[in-house]
Amino acid sequence: SDEAPDYLRYAEEHIRAHAGRSVGIDELVAAVGVGERALQQAFRRYRGCSPSEYSRDVRLDAARAALLAGDGVTETALAFGFNHFGRFAQSYAMRFEEKPSETMKRVRH
């Protein structure tokens, strides 16, 4: 079962609600109302990553769904707050073990 504190879930909801951009720690602290240290520790303990890594992964998952729906790589990267295309492709490949362009090719049979 997920013993994570409520504030961690609130932080995750905030990140998912703003999947169009990277959500920084200062914004999360303001949105959730707990200190940066508590948030960082909760993400590490219960999610095994930092808040910024969690934000990136949420956005990468959303980007993958968009690519599988037939959206273009450039528009998808921008739609989810990835303004550096090389870094987007690199992060995407690390998470999904294929390039964004390879995901797109699977859609276009």
Coordinates of N, CA and C in Angstrom, one line a residue:
S1 N 0.8 -1.2 0.0 CA 0.0 0.0 0.0 C 0.9 1.2 0.0
D2 N 0.3 2.3 -0.4 CA 1.0 3.6 -0.6 C 0.9 4.4 0.7
E3 N 1.9 4.4 1.5 CA 1.9 5.1 2.8 C 2.3 6.6 2.6
A4 N 2.5 7.0 1.4 CA 3.0 8.3 1.2 C 2.1 9.4 1.8
P5 N 2.7 10.5 2.3 CA 1.9 11.6 2.9 C 1.0 12.3 1.9
D6 N 0.0 12.8 2.4 CA -1.0 13.5 1.5 C -0.3 14.6 0.7
Y7 N 0.6 15.3 1.3 CA 1.3 16.4 0.6 C 2.1 15.9 -0.6
L8 N 2.6 14.7 -0.6 CA 3.2 14.1 -1.7 C 2.2 13.9 -2.9
R9 N 1.1 13.4 -2.5 CA 0.0 13.2 -3.5 C -0.4 14.5 -4.1
Y10 N -0.6 15.6 -3.3 CA -0.9 16.9 -3.8 C 0.1 17.4 -4.7
A11 N 1.4 17.2 -4.4 CA 2.5 17.6 -5.3 C 2.4 16.9 -6.6
E12 N 2.1 15.6 -6.6 CA 2.0 14.8 -7.8 C 0.8 15.3 -8.7
E13 N -0.3 15.6 -8.0 CA -1.4 16.1 -8.7 C -1.1 17.4 -9.4
H14 N -0.4 18.3 -8.7 CA 0.0 19.6 -9.2 C 0.9 19.4 -10.5
I15 N 1.8 18.5 -10.4 CA 2.7 18.2 -11.5 C 1.9 17.7 -12.7
R16 N 1.0 16.8 -12.5 CA 0.2 16.2 -13.6 C -0.7 17.3 -14.2
A17 N -1.2 18.2 -13.3 CA -2.1 19.2 -13.8 C -1.4 20.2 -14.7
H18 N -0.1 20.3 -14.5 CA 0.7 21.3 -15.3 C 1.7 20.5 -16.2
A19 N 1.3 19.5 -16.8 CA 2.2 18.6 -17.6 C 2.8 19.4 -18.8
G20 N 2.2 20.5 -19.1 CA 2.7 21.3 -20.3 C 4.0 22.0 -20.0
R21 N 4.5 21.9 -18.8 CA 5.8 22.6 -18.5 C 6.5 21.9 -17.3
S22 N 7.7 22.2 -17.1 CA 8.5 21.7 -16.0 C 8.0 22.5 -14.7
V23 N 7.7 21.8 -13.7 CA 7.3 22.4 -12.4 C 8.5 22.4 -11.4
G24 N 8.9 23.5 -11.0 CA 10.0 23.6 -10.1 C 9.7 23.4 -8.7
I25 N 10.7 23.2 -7.9 CA 10.5 23.0 -6.4 C 9.9 24.2 -5.7
D26 N 10.3 25.4 -6.1 CA 9.7 26.6 -5.4 C 8.2 26.6 -5.6
E27 N 7.7 26.3 -6.8 CA 6.3 26.3 -7.2 C 5.6 25.2 -6.3
L28 N 6.2 24.0 -6.2 CA 5.6 22.9 -5.5 C 5.5 23.3 -4.0
V29 N 6.5 23.9 -3.4 CA 6.5 24.3 -2.0 C 5.3 25.3 -1.8
A30 N 5.2 26.2 -2.7 CA 4.1 27.2 -2.6 C 2.7 26.5 -2.8
A31 N 2.6 25.6 -3.7 CA 1.3 25.0 -4.0 C 0.9 24.0 -2.9
V32 N 1.9 23.3 -2.3 CA 1.5 22.3 -1.4 C 1.6 22.7 0.1
G33 N 2.5 23.7 0.4 CA 2.6 24.2 1.7 C 3.5 23.5 2.7
V34 N 4.4 22.7 2.1 CA 5.4 22.1 3.0 C 6.8 22.5 2.5
G35 N 7.8 22.3 3.3 CA 9.1 22.8 3.0 C 9.8 22.0 1.9
E36 N 10.8 22.6 1.3 CA 11.5 21.9 0.2 C 12.1 20.6 0.6
R37 N 12.7 20.6 1.8 CA 13.4 19.4 2.3 C 12.4 18.3 2.5
A38 N 11.3 18.6 3.0 CA 10.2 17.5 3.2 C 9.8 16.9 1.9
L39 N 9.5 17.8 0.9 CA 9.1 17.4 -0.4 C 10.2 16.5 -1.1
Q40 N 11.4 17.0 -1.1 CA 12.5 16.2 -1.7 C 12.6 14.9 -1.0
Q41 N 12.5 14.8 0.3 CA 12.7 13.5 1.0 C 11.5 12.6 0.7
A42 N 10.3 13.1 0.6 CA 9.1 12.3 0.3 C 9.2 11.7 -1.1
F43 N 9.6 12.5 -2.1 CA 9.8 12.0 -3.4 C 10.8 10.9 -3.5
R44 N 12.0 11.2 -2.8 CA 13.0 10.2 -2.8 C 12.6 8.9 -2.1
R45 N 11.9 9.0 -1.0 CA 11.6 7.8 -0.2 C 10.5 7.0 -0.9
Y46 N 9.4 7.7 -1.4 CA 8.2 7.0 -1.9 C 8.2 6.8 -3.4
R47 N 9.0 7.6 -4.1 CA 8.9 7.6 -5.6 C 10.3 7.2 -6.2
G48 N 11.4 7.3 -5.4 CA 12.7 6.9 -5.8 C 13.3 7.9 -6.8
C49 N 12.8 9.2 -6.7 CA 13.3 10.2 -7.7 C 13.1 11.6 -7.0
S50 N 13.7 12.6 -7.6 CA 13.5 13.9 -7.2 C 12.2 14.5 -7.8
P51 N 11.7 15.6 -7.2 CA 10.5 16.2 -7.8 C 10.7 16.6 -9.2
S52 N 11.8 17.1 -9.6 CA 12.1 17.5 -11.0 C 12.1 16.3 -11.9
E53 N 12.7 15.2 -11.4 CA 12.7 13.9 -12.2 C 11.2 13.4 -12.4
Y54 N 10.5 13.5 -11.4 CA 9.1 13.1 -11.4 C 8.3 13.9 -12.5
S55 N 8.5 15.2 -12.4 CA 7.9 16.1 -13.4 C 8.3 15.8 -14.8
R56 N 9.6 15.5 -15.0 CA 10.1 15.1 -16.3 C 9.4 13.9 -16.8
D57 N 9.3 12.9 -15.9 CA 8.8 11.6 -16.3 C 7.3 11.7 -16.7
V58 N 6.5 12.5 -15.9 CA 5.1 12.7 -16.2 C 5.0 13.3 -17.6
R59 N 5.9 14.3 -17.9 CA 5.8 15.0 -19.2 C 6.3 14.0 -20.3
L60 N 7.3 13.2 -20.0 CA 7.7 12.2 -21.1 C 6.6 11.2 -21.4
D61 N 5.9 10.8 -20.3 CA 4.8 9.8 -20.5 C 3.7 10.5 -21.4
A62 N 3.4 11.7 -21.1 CA 2.4 12.5 -21.8 C 2.8 12.7 -23.3
A63 N 4.1 12.9 -23.4 CA 4.7 13.1 -24.8 C 4.5 11.8 -25.6
R64 N 4.8 10.7 -24.9 CA 4.7 9.4 -25.6 C 3.3 9.2 -26.1
A65 N 2.3 9.4 -25.2 CA 0.9 9.3 -25.6 C 0.6 10.1 -26.8
A66 N 1.1 11.4 -26.8 CA 0.8 12.3 -27.9 C 1.4 11.7 -29.2
L67 N 2.7 11.2 -29.1 CA 3.3 10.7 -30.3 C 2.6 9.5 -30.8
L68 N 2.1 8.6 -29.9 CA 1.3 7.4 -30.3 C 0.0 7.8 -30.9
A69 N -0.5 9.0 -30.6 CA -1.7 9.5 -31.1 C -1.5 10.2 -32.5
G70 N -0.2 10.3 -32.9 CA 0.1 10.8 -34.2 C 0.6 12.2 -34.3
D71 N 0.8 12.8 -33.1 CA 1.4 14.2 -33.1 C 2.8 14.2 -33.5
G72 N 3.3 15.3 -34.0 CA 4.7 15.4 -34.5 C 5.6 15.6 -33.3
V73 N 6.9 15.3 -33.5 CA 7.9 15.3 -32.5 C 8.1 16.7 -31.9
T74 N 8.3 17.7 -32.8 CA 8.6 19.1 -32.4 C 7.4 19.6 -31.6
E75 N 6.2 19.5 -32.2 CA 5.0 20.1 -31.5 C 4.8 19.4 -30.1
T76 N 5.1 18.1 -30.1 CA 4.9 17.3 -28.8 C 5.9 17.8 -27.8
A77 N 7.2 17.9 -28.2 CA 8.2 18.3 -27.3 C 7.8 19.7 -26.7
L78 N 7.4 20.6 -27.5 CA 7.1 22.0 -27.0 C 5.8 21.9 -26.2
A79 N 4.9 21.1 -26.5 CA 3.6 21.0 -25.8 C 3.8 20.6 -24.3
F80 N 4.9 19.8 -24.1 CA 5.1 19.3 -22.7 C 6.4 19.9 -22.1
G81 N 6.7 21.1 -22.6 CA 7.7 21.9 -21.9 C 9.2 21.5 -22.2
F82 N 9.4 20.8 -23.2 CA 10.8 20.4 -23.6 C 11.2 21.3 -24.7
N83 N 12.0 22.3 -24.4 CA 12.4 23.3 -25.4 C 13.7 23.0 -26.0
H84 N 14.4 22.1 -25.5 CA 15.7 21.6 -26.0 C 15.5 20.2 -26.6
F85 N 15.4 20.2 -28.0 CA 15.0 19.0 -28.6 C 16.0 17.8 -28.4
G86 N 17.3 18.1 -28.4 CA 18.2 17.1 -28.2 C 18.1 16.4 -26.9
R87 N 17.9 17.3 -25.8 CA 17.7 16.7 -24.5 C 16.4 16.0 -24.4
F88 N 15.4 16.4 -25.1 CA 14.1 15.7 -25.1 C 14.3 14.3 -25.7
A89 N 14.9 14.2 -26.8 CA 15.1 13.0 -27.5 C 16.0 12.0 -26.6
Q90 N 17.0 12.6 -25.9 CA 17.8 11.8 -25.1 C 17.1 11.3 -23.9
S91 N 16.3 12.1 -23.2 CA 15.5 11.7 -22.0 C 14.5 10.7 -22.4
Y92 N 13.9 10.9 -23.6 CA 12.8 10.0 -24.1 C 13.4 8.6 -24.3
A93 N 14.5 8.6 -25.0 CA 15.2 7.3 -25.3 C 15.6 6.6 -24.1
M94 N 16.0 7.3 -23.0 CA 16.4 6.6 -21.8 C 15.2 6.0 -21.1
R95 N 14.1 6.7 -21.2 CA 12.9 6.2 -20.5 C 12.2 5.1 -21.3
F96 N 12.1 5.2 -22.6 CA 11.3 4.2 -23.4 C 12.2 3.3 -24.3
E97 N 13.5 3.5 -24.3 CA 14.4 2.7 -25.1 C 14.1 2.7 -26.6
E98 N 13.6 3.9 -27.0 CA 13.5 4.2 -28.4 C 13.4 5.7 -28.6
K99 N 13.8 6.1 -29.8 CA 13.7 7.6 -30.0 C 12.3 8.0 -30.3
P100 N 12.0 9.3 -30.1 CA 10.6 9.8 -30.4 C 10.2 9.5 -31.9
S101 N 11.2 9.6 -32.8 CA 10.9 9.3 -34.2 C 10.5 7.9 -34.4
E102 N 11.1 7.0 -33.6 CA 10.8 5.6 -33.7 C 9.4 5.3 -33.2
T103 N 9.0 6.0 -32.2 CA 7.6 5.8 -31.7 C 6.6 6.3 -32.8
M104 N 7.0 7.4 -33.4 CA 6.1 7.9 -34.5 C 6.0 6.9 -35.6
K105 N 7.1 6.3 -36.0 CA 7.1 5.4 -37.2 C 6.1 4.2 -36.9
R106 N 6.0 3.8 -35.6 CA 5.1 2.7 -35.3 C 3.7 3.1 -35.5
V107 N 3.4 4.4 -35.4 CA 2.0 4.8 -35.6 C 1.6 4.8 -37.0
R108 N 2.6 5.2 -37.9 CA 2.4 5.3 -39.3 C 2.7 3.9 -39.9
H109 N 1.7 3.1 -40.0 CA 1.9 1.7 -40.5 C 2.3 1.7 -41.9

